[in-house]
Amino acid sequence: MPFELDIGLVSRAGRAPHNEDFAAVQPADDHTRVVAAIADGVSAGGRGREAAQTSVASLVRDFFCTPATWEPTVALDRLIGAQNAWLHGINRRRQPAYGLTTLTALVLSGQSFTLAHVGDTRAYLLRQGQLEQLTDDHVMGGTDFAHRLSRALGLEDRIAIDYRQGEVLPGDVFVLLSDGVHNVLTPRQIARRVGEAGGAQSLAEHLADAAWQQGSRDNLTALVVRVQGVQDATLDDITRQAQALPPLPLLQPGSVIDGLHVEALVADSGVYRVYRVYRVHDGRSGRRYALKTLHTQRAHDREEWAALAHEAWVARHLQTGPAAPHLVRVHTLAEVALAATAVPGESALPQPVPSPSASASASASASASPSAFYLLYDWVDGETLAQWLARRHRPAVVQVVSLAQQAARILGSLHRQGVVHRDVKPANLLCGPDGVLRLLDLGVALTGREPAAVRALHAGTASYVNPEQWDDPPAPADAGSDLFALGVTLYQLLTGRLPYGEVIAYQRGRYWRDPVPPSRHNPQVPIWLDAIVLKAVARSPAQRFETAEELLLALERGAARPLALPAPSPLSVRDPALGWKLACLFSALLNAVLVYWLLFLPR
């Protein structure tokens, strides 16, 4: 969802002979990022206007040419630093100086803002009636030097830039002013006029008019950005919000956290205990949720925080796509509060919560801020396929094929959106009471935006990891890794066994033999399904399905268009050490002949 902004801009010469201020606003083509900047040229050399205009124009023009992977502070630092070096180089060669300028730049991205500031232009934020000055003036101290700049673009070869970042909420008003306006208007007067004015353009004109009426003798420039609706949270937003929150302590049944009542601890992951999952219910609506948080032993590991924040971002990114019905929906605490308001007293299975309006979202964000870092997922009753296997429940072949088709559709949707799950297994496939298969746990998913620690992790459950990930060096996980894991899951559902046997965690898998056809263990499995399963779990990537859509098509065609059974692998392929074994056998036989010749044959 793009930003919804109301923008106003006024720049006048006022009582000064020339207007040396310059301001501009530039949105991205998709309106998901916006850059606004204001500059006040210094006229000692007579070229302050050119310095201000080139600084603002180059910034708003070039910002969207920087790589999308750069943080806003990195992009601003590179661009402003380059402009400063250019201005300083000209000023050093020309006398009098070409020009100096102040600069205040605002970047809105996702649900956060980034402010870069040099000089004595100012930025204010009006939020819920409270006006906050976001910048500090870079001027020399003392009455005599009150308007002498201590920092400006072009003044020195290197520039120190002040940065500030924060959250953006609907209803926020950002006001950027030159010193001709803010030197004569008090913060109280600015806040009062923001409250009185209607649109952003009207507010900008009111501020310039008020400064004129109060005798300002400088240029009058006001740039107003009123936020009416914010974009969906970016990964940077979620990570920043997560790292600003404290860790969640160990919870006991009966504990209450942010209005959520803990019913039970339902999962405590693995030996290293990275995550805990609780079943909780909202005291206002009675709805159940799954609360996922870091284990207390890992709560101070910032890489784990970034990984959990990445999971939240992936879950929200996918819940509006075609795979949404097959994924468990993640909620913010504000959405939980809105759901409780919309359906008071409801205790049925939670349904997807519609996106709130801008004003409702702002109110909920203000009143429902989490006290610690955790994720809230819908709680869905049902059983995982691992629970089926644990109680030795072997589903009918028709049901297994239906589940495999749903899983292939889910993975196909994820892969088309550039997401690799990396941990497909029965424990992460939940069959709900509505018969819909859901894929759980996006904690180690790859998106291209995942933290480096997540990318470097040899993720997945060992018995479901494709053979090439055990190579040295290991092949990176990709969409084929998910399809291999799904094939192993399908084999296990049909036979109750793993195609290559149990692989011990953190040890190299052994793929020395071809899997036994599932029909050998389960006579109800038809031959056409044998071919599909064996192709899915083939040891060679070239023999497997290339895409989830190819696997789905084979399952839908079934016996109508059966696949050929894969040819058995040669012995030399099944046993790479065969040559060494034969050499050892030949050496042993030769030694035996030599011993016999030395001991028993006449000389």
Coordinates of C-alpha atoms in Angstrom, one line a residue:
M1 CA 0.0 0.0 0.0
P2 CA 1.5 3.4 -1.0
F3 CA 1.7 6.5 1.2
E4 CA -1.3 8.8 1.4
L5 CA 0.1 12.3 1.8
D6 CA -1.0 15.9 1.7
I7 CA 1.9 18.1 0.7
G8 CA 2.1 21.9 0.8
L9 CA 5.1 24.1 -0.3
V10 CA 5.6 27.9 -0.2
S11 CA 8.9 29.7 -1.0
R12 CA 8.9 33.5 -1.1
A13 CA 11.6 36.2 -1.2
G14 CA 9.8 38.1 1.6
R15 CA 11.5 41.4 2.3
A16 CA 14.9 40.2 1.1
P17 CA 15.9 41.2 -2.5
H18 CA 16.4 37.6 -3.7
N19 CA 15.0 34.3 -2.7
E20 CA 17.9 32.0 -1.9
D21 CA 15.8 29.3 -0.4
F22 CA 14.8 26.1 -2.3
A23 CA 12.6 23.2 -1.4
A24 CA 11.2 20.2 -3.3
V25 CA 9.3 16.9 -2.7
Q26 CA 9.8 13.8 -4.8
P27 CA 7.8 10.5 -4.4
A28 CA 9.0 7.2 -5.8
D29 CA 7.2 5.9 -8.9
D30 CA 5.1 3.5 -6.8
H31 CA 4.7 6.1 -4.0
T32 CA 6.1 3.8 -1.4
R33 CA 8.9 6.2 -0.5
V34 CA 9.0 10.0 -0.4
V35 CA 11.9 12.5 -0.2
A36 CA 11.3 16.1 0.9
A37 CA 14.1 18.6 1.3
I38 CA 14.6 22.3 2.2
A39 CA 17.7 24.4 1.8
D40 CA 18.7 28.0 2.7
G41 CA 21.5 29.3 0.6
V42 CA 24.2 31.6 2.2
S43 CA 24.6 34.7 0.1
A44 CA 28.0 35.9 1.2
G45 CA 29.4 35.1 -2.2
G46 CA 26.2 35.9 -4.1
R47 CA 25.5 32.3 -5.2
G48 CA 23.5 30.9 -2.3
R49 CA 20.5 30.2 -4.5
E50 CA 22.4 28.0 -6.8
A51 CA 24.0 26.1 -3.9
A52 CA 20.6 25.5 -2.3
Q53 CA 18.9 24.5 -5.6
T54 CA 21.6 22.1 -6.8
S55 CA 21.8 20.5 -3.3
V56 CA 18.0 19.8 -3.1
A57 CA 17.5 18.9 -6.7
S58 CA 20.4 16.4 -6.8
L59 CA 19.2 14.8 -3.6
V60 CA 15.6 14.3 -4.5
R61 CA 16.5 13.2 -8.1
D62 CA 19.3 10.8 -7.2
F63 CA 17.9 9.2 -4.0
F64 CA 15.8 6.7 -5.9
C65 CA 18.8 5.7 -8.0
T66 CA 20.6 4.3 -5.0
P67 CA 20.3 0.5 -4.4
A68 CA 17.1 -0.5 -2.6
T69 CA 19.2 -2.5 -0.2
W70 CA 20.8 0.6 1.2
E71 CA 19.6 2.0 4.4
P72 CA 18.1 5.6 4.0
T73 CA 21.0 6.9 6.2
V74 CA 23.5 5.3 3.9
A75 CA 21.9 6.8 0.8
L76 CA 21.6 10.2 2.3
D77 CA 25.2 10.2 3.6
R78 CA 26.6 9.3 0.2
L79 CA 24.5 11.8 -1.7
I80 CA 24.9 14.7 0.7
G81 CA 28.6 14.0 1.1
A82 CA 29.1 14.0 -2.7
Q83 CA 27.3 17.4 -3.0
N84 CA 29.3 18.8 -0.1
A85 CA 32.6 17.7 -1.8
W86 CA 31.5 19.3 -5.1
L87 CA 30.5 22.6 -3.5
H88 CA 33.7 22.8 -1.4
G89 CA 35.8 22.1 -4.4
I90 CA 34.2 25.0 -6.3
N91 CA 34.5 27.3 -3.2
R92 CA 38.1 26.5 -2.8
R93 CA 38.9 27.5 -6.4
R94 CA 36.7 30.6 -6.6
Q95 CA 36.9 33.8 -4.7
P96 CA 34.6 35.0 -3.6
A97 CA 33.1 31.7 -2.6
Y98 CA 30.5 30.1 -5.0
G99 CA 28.0 29.5 -2.2
L100 CA 27.1 27.6 0.9
T101 CA 23.8 26.2 2.0
T102 CA 22.0 24.5 4.8
L103 CA 20.0 21.3 4.2
T104 CA 17.2 19.4 5.9
A105 CA 16.0 16.3 4.2
L106 CA 13.1 14.0 5.2
V107 CA 12.7 10.4 3.9
L108 CA 9.4 8.5 4.5
S109 CA 9.7 4.8 3.9
G110 CA 7.4 2.0 5.2
Q111 CA 6.3 3.1 8.7
S112 CA 9.4 5.1 9.6
F113 CA 11.0 8.4 8.8
T114 CA 14.7 9.3 8.4
L115 CA 15.8 12.9 8.8
A116 CA 19.2 14.3 7.7
H117 CA 20.2 17.8 8.8
V118 CA 23.0 20.4 8.4
G119 CA 22.7 24.1 9.3
D120 CA 19.8 26.1 10.7
T121 CA 16.8 25.0 8.7
R122 CA 14.4 23.1 11.0
A123 CA 12.1 20.2 11.0
Y124 CA 9.1 19.8 13.3
L125 CA 6.8 16.9 14.0
L126 CA 3.2 17.5 15.2
R127 CA 1.7 14.3 16.6
Q128 CA -1.6 14.2 18.6
G129 CA -1.4 18.0 19.3
Q130 CA 2.2 17.9 20.5
L131 CA 4.9 19.7 18.5
E132 CA 8.5 18.4 18.7
Q133 CA 11.5 20.0 17.1
L134 CA 13.5 17.2 15.4
T135 CA 16.6 19.2 14.5
D136 CA 19.2 21.3 16.3
D137 CA 20.5 24.5 14.8
H138 CA 24.2 24.4 13.8
V139 CA 25.1 28.0 14.7
M140 CA 27.8 29.6 16.8
G141 CA 27.1 30.5 20.4
G142 CA 26.6 33.9 21.8
T143 CA 24.4 36.8 20.8
D144 CA 26.8 38.3 18.3
F145 CA 27.1 35.1 16.3
A146 CA 23.5 33.9 16.7
H147 CA 23.1 33.6 12.9
R148 CA 26.6 32.5 12.0
L149 CA 26.6 28.9 10.8
S150 CA 29.0 26.4 12.3
R151 CA 28.0 23.7 9.7
A152 CA 27.0 24.1 6.1
L153 CA 27.3 22.3 2.8
G154 CA 30.5 23.5 1.0
L155 CA 32.1 25.0 4.1
E156 CA 34.6 22.2 4.7
D157 CA 35.8 19.2 2.7
R158 CA 34.0 16.8 5.1
I159 CA 30.5 17.3 6.5
A160 CA 29.1 16.0 9.8
I161 CA 25.4 15.2 9.3
D162 CA 22.8 14.8 12.0
Y163 CA 20.5 11.9 11.6
R164 CA 17.2 11.0 13.3
Q165 CA 14.9 8.1 12.7
G166 CA 11.5 7.3 14.1
E167 CA 8.0 5.8 13.5
V168 CA 5.4 7.3 11.2
L169 CA 1.8 7.3 12.2
P170 CA -1.3 8.4 10.3
G171 CA -2.1 12.0 11.3
D172 CA 1.5 13.0 11.7
V173 CA 2.5 16.4 10.3
F174 CA 6.1 17.2 9.3
V175 CA 6.9 20.8 8.9
L176 CA 10.2 21.9 7.4
L177 CA 11.0 25.7 7.8
S178 CA 13.8 28.1 6.8
D179 CA 15.1 30.4 9.4
G180 CA 13.1 33.3 8.0
V181 CA 10.0 31.5 9.3
H182 CA 11.1 29.7 12.5
N183 CA 13.2 32.7 13.8
V184 CA 10.0 34.8 14.2
L185 CA 7.4 32.2 15.0
T186 CA 7.4 30.4 18.3
P187 CA 6.8 26.6 18.5
R188 CA 3.4 27.4 20.2
Q189 CA 2.4 29.6 17.3
I190 CA 3.5 26.9 14.8
A191 CA 1.5 24.3 16.6
R192 CA -1.6 26.5 16.8
R193 CA -1.5 27.2 13.1
V194 CA -1.1 23.6 12.2
G195 CA -4.2 22.9 14.2
E196 CA -6.2 25.7 12.6
A197 CA -5.2 25.1 9.0
G198 CA -7.1 22.7 6.8
G199 CA -4.9 21.2 4.0
A200 CA -1.1 21.1 3.9
Q201 CA -0.9 23.9 1.2
S202 CA -3.1 26.1 3.3
L203 CA -0.9 25.5 6.4
A204 CA 2.3 26.3 4.5
E205 CA 0.8 29.6 3.3
H206 CA -0.4 30.4 6.8
L207 CA 3.1 30.0 8.2
A208 CA 4.7 32.2 5.6
D209 CA 2.0 34.8 6.0
A210 CA 2.4 34.8 9.8
A211 CA 6.2 35.2 9.5
W212 CA 5.7 38.2 7.1
Q213 CA 3.2 39.8 9.4
Q214 CA 5.6 39.5 12.4
G215 CA 8.4 41.4 10.5
S216 CA 10.6 38.6 9.1
R217 CA 13.3 40.2 6.9
D218 CA 14.5 36.9 5.4
N219 CA 13.2 34.5 2.8
L220 CA 10.1 32.6 3.7
T221 CA 9.9 28.9 2.9
A222 CA 7.6 26.3 4.5
L223 CA 7.3 22.7 3.4
V224 CA 4.5 20.7 5.0
V225 CA 3.9 16.9 4.7
R226 CA 0.7 15.6 6.3
V227 CA 0.5 11.8 6.6
Q228 CA -3.0 10.5 5.9
G229 CA -2.1 6.8 5.5
V230 CA 1.2 4.9 5.9
Q231 CA 2.6 2.1 3.9
D232 CA 2.8 -1.5 5.2
A233 CA 5.7 -2.1 7.5
T234 CA 9.0 -2.8 5.9
L235 CA 11.6 -5.2 7.2
D236 CA 13.6 -2.3 8.5
D237 CA 10.6 -1.0 10.4
I238 CA 9.9 -4.3 12.0
T239 CA 13.5 -4.9 13.0
R240 CA 13.8 -1.4 14.4
Q241 CA 10.6 -1.8 16.4
A242 CA 11.7 -5.2 17.7
Q243 CA 15.1 -4.0 18.9
A244 CA 13.4 -1.1 20.7
L245 CA 11.4 -3.6 22.8
P246 CA 12.6 -5.6 25.8
P247 CA 12.6 -9.4 25.7
L248 CA 9.7 -11.4 27.0
P249 CA 10.4 -13.3 30.2
L250 CA 9.3 -16.9 30.9
L251 CA 5.5 -17.0 31.1
Q252 CA 3.4 -19.4 33.2
P253 CA -0.2 -20.5 32.6
G254 CA -2.4 -17.8 34.0
S255 CA 0.1 -15.0 33.2
V256 CA -1.2 -11.9 31.4
I257 CA 0.8 -10.0 28.9
D258 CA -0.8 -7.0 27.1
G259 CA -4.3 -8.2 27.8
L260 CA -3.4 -11.7 26.5
H261 CA -4.0 -14.6 29.0
V262 CA -1.5 -17.5 28.8
E263 CA -3.1 -20.9 28.6
A264 CA -0.2 -23.2 28.0
L265 CA 3.3 -23.6 26.6
V266 CA 2.9 -25.6 23.4
A267 CA 6.3 -25.6 21.9
D268 CA 9.9 -25.2 23.1
S269 CA 12.2 -25.6 20.1
G270 CA 15.1 -28.0 20.1
V271 CA 18.2 -28.5 22.1
Y272 CA 19.3 -24.9 21.7
R273 CA 15.8 -23.5 22.7
V274 CA 15.6 -20.6 20.3
Y275 CA 11.8 -20.1 20.4
R276 CA 8.9 -20.6 22.7
V277 CA 5.3 -20.8 21.6
Y278 CA 2.4 -20.2 23.9
R279 CA -1.3 -20.6 23.4
V280 CA -3.0 -17.4 24.6
H281 CA -6.4 -15.8 24.4
D282 CA -7.5 -12.2 24.3
G283 CA -9.4 -11.3 27.4
R284 CA -11.7 -8.9 25.5
S285 CA -12.8 -11.1 22.5
G286 CA -11.9 -14.6 23.8
R287 CA -10.0 -15.3 20.6
R288 CA -7.0 -17.6 20.8
Y289 CA -3.6 -16.8 19.4
A290 CA -0.2 -18.5 19.2
L291 CA 2.4 -16.2 20.8
K292 CA 5.9 -16.8 19.5
T293 CA 8.9 -15.3 21.3
L294 CA 12.6 -15.9 21.8
H295 CA 13.7 -18.3 24.5
T296 CA 15.1 -16.4 27.5
Q297 CA 18.5 -18.0 26.9
R298 CA 18.7 -16.3 23.4
A299 CA 16.8 -13.1 24.3
H300 CA 19.9 -11.0 24.2
D301 CA 21.2 -12.3 20.8
R302 CA 20.5 -9.5 18.4
E303 CA 20.9 -11.8 15.4
E304 CA 18.0 -13.9 16.8
W305 CA 15.9 -10.8 17.2
A306 CA 16.6 -9.8 13.6
A307 CA 15.7 -13.3 12.5
L308 CA 12.4 -13.2 14.3
A309 CA 11.7 -9.8 12.9
H310 CA 12.4 -11.1 9.4
E311 CA 9.8 -13.9 10.1
A312 CA 7.2 -11.3 11.0
W313 CA 7.9 -9.4 7.8
V314 CA 7.7 -12.5 5.6
A315 CA 4.4 -13.6 7.3
R316 CA 2.8 -10.2 6.7
H317 CA 4.2 -10.1 3.2
L318 CA 2.6 -13.4 2.3
Q319 CA -0.7 -13.0 4.0
T320 CA -2.2 -11.0 1.1
G321 CA -1.0 -13.3 -1.6
P322 CA -2.5 -16.5 -3.1
A323 CA -0.9 -18.6 -0.4
A324 CA -2.7 -16.7 2.4
P325 CA -5.4 -19.3 3.0
H326 CA -2.7 -21.9 3.6
L327 CA -0.6 -19.8 6.0
V328 CA -1.4 -18.8 9.6
R329 CA -2.1 -15.1 9.7
V330 CA 0.1 -12.9 11.9
H331 CA -1.3 -9.9 13.8
T332 CA -0.1 -6.8 15.5
L333 CA -1.4 -6.0 19.0
A334 CA -3.3 -3.1 17.5
E335 CA -5.2 -5.5 15.1
V336 CA -6.0 -7.7 18.1
A337 CA -7.4 -4.7 19.9
L338 CA -9.5 -3.6 16.8
A339 CA -10.8 -7.2 16.4
A340 CA -11.9 -7.2 20.1
T341 CA -13.7 -3.9 19.5
A342 CA -15.4 -5.1 16.4
V343 CA -16.6 -8.5 17.8
P344 CA -16.9 -8.2 21.6
G345 CA -17.3 -11.4 23.4
E346 CA -16.7 -13.7 20.4
S347 CA -14.8 -16.8 21.3
A348 CA -15.0 -18.8 18.1
L349 CA -12.0 -19.7 15.9
P350 CA -10.4 -16.4 14.8
Q351 CA -11.1 -15.2 11.3
P352 CA -8.8 -13.0 9.2
V353 CA -9.0 -9.4 10.5
P354 CA -9.7 -6.8 7.7
S355 CA -7.2 -4.0 7.3
P356 CA -8.2 -1.1 9.6
S357 CA -8.7 2.4 8.3
A358 CA -6.0 5.0 8.8
S359 CA -7.6 6.7 11.7
A360 CA -8.5 3.5 13.5
S361 CA -5.0 2.2 12.9
A362 CA -3.5 5.3 14.5
S363 CA -5.8 5.1 17.5
A364 CA -5.0 1.4 17.9
S365 CA -1.3 1.9 17.5
A366 CA -1.4 4.5 20.3
S367 CA -3.4 2.4 22.7
A368 CA -2.1 -1.1 22.0
S369 CA 1.7 -1.0 21.9
P370 CA 3.4 -4.2 22.9
S371 CA 5.4 -4.2 26.1
A372 CA 7.9 -6.8 24.8
F373 CA 8.9 -8.4 21.5
Y374 CA 6.8 -11.3 20.3
L375 CA 4.7 -12.5 17.3
L376 CA 1.0 -13.2 17.4
Y377 CA -0.4 -15.8 15.0
D378 CA -3.9 -17.1 14.7
W379 CA -4.5 -20.2 16.7
V380 CA -5.8 -22.9 14.5
D381 CA -7.0 -26.2 15.9
G382 CA -6.0 -29.4 14.2
E383 CA -3.1 -31.8 14.0
T384 CA 0.2 -31.6 12.2
L385 CA 1.1 -34.5 9.9
A386 CA 3.9 -35.4 12.4
Q387 CA 1.2 -35.9 15.1
W388 CA -0.6 -38.2 12.6
L389 CA 2.6 -40.2 12.2
A390 CA 3.3 -40.3 15.9
R391 CA 0.0 -42.0 16.6
R392 CA 0.6 -44.3 13.7
H393 CA -2.3 -42.9 11.7
R394 CA -1.8 -43.8 8.0
P395 CA -4.1 -41.7 5.9
A396 CA -5.7 -43.1 2.8
V397 CA -3.8 -42.7 -0.5
V398 CA -6.5 -40.4 -1.8
Q399 CA -6.1 -38.2 1.2
V400 CA -2.3 -38.2 0.9
V401 CA -2.6 -37.1 -2.8
S402 CA -5.0 -34.3 -1.8
L403 CA -2.6 -33.1 0.9
A404 CA 0.4 -33.2 -1.5
Q405 CA -1.6 -31.2 -4.1
Q406 CA -2.3 -28.5 -1.5
A407 CA 1.3 -28.4 -0.3
A408 CA 2.5 -28.1 -3.9
R409 CA 0.2 -25.2 -4.5
I410 CA 1.5 -23.5 -1.3
L411 CA 5.1 -23.9 -2.2
G412 CA 4.5 -22.8 -5.8
S413 CA 3.0 -19.6 -4.5
L414 CA 5.9 -19.0 -2.1
H415 CA 8.5 -19.7 -4.8
R416 CA 6.8 -17.3 -7.2
Q417 CA 7.1 -14.6 -4.6
G418 CA 10.8 -15.3 -4.1
V419 CA 10.5 -17.2 -0.8
V420 CA 12.2 -20.5 0.0
H421 CA 10.8 -22.1 3.2
R422 CA 13.8 -24.4 3.9
D423 CA 12.0 -26.5 6.6
V424 CA 9.2 -28.4 4.9
K425 CA 8.4 -31.5 7.0
P426 CA 5.3 -33.1 8.6
A427 CA 5.7 -31.1 11.8
N428 CA 5.3 -27.9 9.8
L429 CA 2.2 -29.0 7.9
L430 CA -1.0 -28.6 9.9
C431 CA -4.3 -30.1 8.8
G432 CA -7.1 -27.9 10.3
P433 CA -10.7 -29.0 11.1
D434 CA -11.8 -27.3 7.9
G435 CA -9.6 -29.7 5.9
V436 CA -7.2 -27.0 4.7
L437 CA -3.5 -27.7 4.9
R438 CA -1.4 -24.9 6.4
L439 CA 2.3 -24.4 6.3
L440 CA 3.9 -23.3 9.5
D441 CA 7.2 -21.7 10.7
L442 CA 8.8 -19.2 8.4
G443 CA 11.6 -18.7 10.8
V444 CA 14.4 -19.9 8.4
A445 CA 12.8 -18.8 5.2
L446 CA 15.0 -17.2 2.5
T447 CA 13.8 -14.0 0.8
G448 CA 17.0 -12.2 -0.2
R449 CA 16.4 -9.8 2.7
E450 CA 17.1 -12.3 5.5
P451 CA 19.8 -11.5 8.1
A452 CA 23.3 -12.9 7.2
A453 CA 23.1 -15.3 10.2
V454 CA 19.9 -16.8 8.8
R455 CA 21.3 -17.1 5.3
A456 CA 24.5 -18.9 6.6
L457 CA 22.5 -21.3 8.8
H458 CA 22.4 -24.9 7.6
A459 CA 18.7 -24.9 8.1
G460 CA 16.1 -27.7 7.8
T461 CA 15.6 -31.0 9.5
A462 CA 18.4 -33.4 8.5
S463 CA 16.3 -36.2 7.2
Y464 CA 14.5 -33.8 4.8
V465 CA 17.5 -32.0 3.5
N466 CA 18.4 -32.6 -0.2
P467 CA 21.7 -34.4 -0.8
E468 CA 23.5 -31.6 -2.5
Q469 CA 23.3 -29.5 0.7
W470 CA 25.7 -32.1 2.3
D471 CA 28.3 -31.5 -0.4
D472 CA 31.6 -29.7 0.4
P473 CA 31.0 -26.8 -0.2
P474 CA 27.3 -27.2 0.3
A475 CA 24.9 -26.1 -2.4
P476 CA 22.6 -23.2 -1.3
A477 CA 19.0 -24.0 -0.5
D478 CA 16.5 -23.2 -3.3
A479 CA 13.1 -24.0 -4.4
G480 CA 14.3 -27.6 -5.3
S481 CA 15.2 -28.1 -1.6
D482 CA 11.5 -27.5 -0.6
L483 CA 10.3 -29.9 -3.3
F484 CA 12.7 -32.6 -2.1
A485 CA 11.5 -32.1 1.5
L486 CA 7.9 -32.4 0.3
G487 CA 8.8 -35.6 -1.5
V488 CA 10.3 -37.1 1.6
T489 CA 7.1 -36.0 3.5
L490 CA 4.9 -37.7 0.9
Y491 CA 7.0 -40.9 1.1
Q492 CA 6.7 -40.9 4.9
L493 CA 2.9 -40.4 4.8
L494 CA 2.5 -43.3 2.4
T495 CA 4.9 -45.8 4.1
G496 CA 5.6 -44.6 7.6
R497 CA 9.3 -44.6 6.7
L498 CA 11.9 -42.2 5.4
P499 CA 13.3 -42.9 1.9
Y500 CA 16.9 -42.7 3.0
G501 CA 16.5 -43.6 6.6
E502 CA 16.9 -41.4 9.6
V503 CA 19.6 -38.8 9.3
I504 CA 21.1 -37.7 12.6
A505 CA 21.1 -34.0 13.1
Y506 CA 24.4 -32.2 12.4
Q507 CA 25.9 -35.2 10.7
R508 CA 26.3 -35.8 7.0
G509 CA 23.4 -37.5 5.3
R510 CA 24.0 -40.8 3.6
Y511 CA 22.4 -41.2 0.2
W512 CA 24.1 -44.4 -1.1
R513 CA 21.1 -46.3 -2.4
D514 CA 18.0 -45.7 -4.3
P515 CA 14.8 -45.5 -2.2
V516 CA 12.6 -48.5 -2.2
P517 CA 9.3 -47.8 -4.1
P518 CA 6.5 -46.9 -1.6
S519 CA 4.3 -49.7 -3.0
R520 CA 6.8 -52.2 -1.5
H521 CA 5.9 -51.0 2.0
N522 CA 2.3 -50.1 1.3
P523 CA 0.5 -52.3 -1.4
Q524 CA -2.3 -49.7 -1.7
V525 CA 0.1 -47.2 -3.4
P526 CA -0.5 -47.3 -7.2
I527 CA 2.5 -47.5 -9.6
W528 CA 1.9 -44.0 -11.0
L529 CA 2.3 -42.6 -7.5
D530 CA 5.4 -44.6 -7.0
A531 CA 6.9 -42.9 -10.0
I532 CA 6.0 -39.4 -8.7
V533 CA 7.4 -40.0 -5.2
L534 CA 10.6 -41.6 -6.5
K535 CA 11.1 -38.7 -8.9
A536 CA 10.5 -36.2 -6.1
V537 CA 13.2 -37.8 -3.8
A538 CA 15.7 -38.7 -6.5
R539 CA 19.3 -38.4 -5.4
S540 CA 20.2 -36.4 -8.5
P541 CA 18.7 -32.9 -8.9
A542 CA 18.5 -33.4 -12.7
Q543 CA 16.0 -36.3 -12.1
R544 CA 13.7 -34.3 -9.8
F545 CA 10.8 -32.0 -10.4
E546 CA 12.0 -28.5 -11.4
T547 CA 9.0 -26.5 -10.1
A548 CA 6.1 -27.0 -7.7
E549 CA 3.8 -26.6 -10.7
E550 CA 5.4 -29.6 -12.4
L551 CA 4.8 -31.7 -9.3
L552 CA 1.2 -30.5 -9.0
L553 CA 0.5 -31.3 -12.6
A554 CA 1.8 -34.8 -12.2
L555 CA -0.4 -35.4 -9.1
E556 CA -3.4 -34.0 -10.9
R557 CA -2.9 -36.2 -14.0
G558 CA -2.4 -39.3 -11.9
A559 CA -2.9 -42.5 -13.8
A560 CA -4.2 -40.7 -16.9
R561 CA -0.6 -39.5 -17.8
P562 CA 1.7 -41.6 -15.6
L563 CA 5.4 -40.8 -15.3
A564 CA 8.0 -43.4 -16.2
L565 CA 9.7 -45.1 -13.2
P566 CA 13.2 -43.7 -12.8
A567 CA 16.0 -46.0 -13.9
P568 CA 18.0 -47.5 -11.0
S569 CA 21.3 -45.7 -10.4
P570 CA 24.5 -47.6 -11.5
L571 CA 26.4 -49.2 -8.7
S572 CA 29.3 -46.8 -9.2
V573 CA 26.9 -43.9 -8.5
R574 CA 25.2 -45.5 -5.6
D575 CA 28.6 -46.3 -4.0
P576 CA 31.2 -43.6 -4.9
A577 CA 33.8 -45.6 -2.9
L578 CA 33.3 -48.7 -5.1
G579 CA 36.6 -48.1 -6.9
W580 CA 38.6 -47.9 -3.7
K581 CA 36.8 -51.0 -2.4
L582 CA 37.7 -53.0 -5.6
A583 CA 41.3 -51.8 -5.4
C584 CA 41.5 -52.9 -1.7
L585 CA 40.0 -56.3 -2.6
F586 CA 42.5 -56.8 -5.5
S587 CA 45.4 -55.8 -3.2
A588 CA 44.2 -58.3 -0.5
L589 CA 43.9 -61.1 -3.1
L590 CA 47.4 -60.3 -4.5
N591 CA 48.9 -60.3 -1.0
A592 CA 47.3 -63.7 -0.3
V593 CA 48.7 -65.2 -3.5
L594 CA 52.2 -63.8 -2.6
V595 CA 52.0 -65.3 0.9
Y596 CA 50.9 -68.7 -0.4
W597 CA 53.7 -68.6 -3.0
L598 CA 56.3 -67.8 -0.4
L599 CA 55.2 -70.4 2.1
F600 CA 54.0 -73.4 0.1
L601 CA 55.4 -73.4 -3.4
P602 CA 58.8 -75.1 -4.1
R603 CA 61.7 -72.8 -4.9

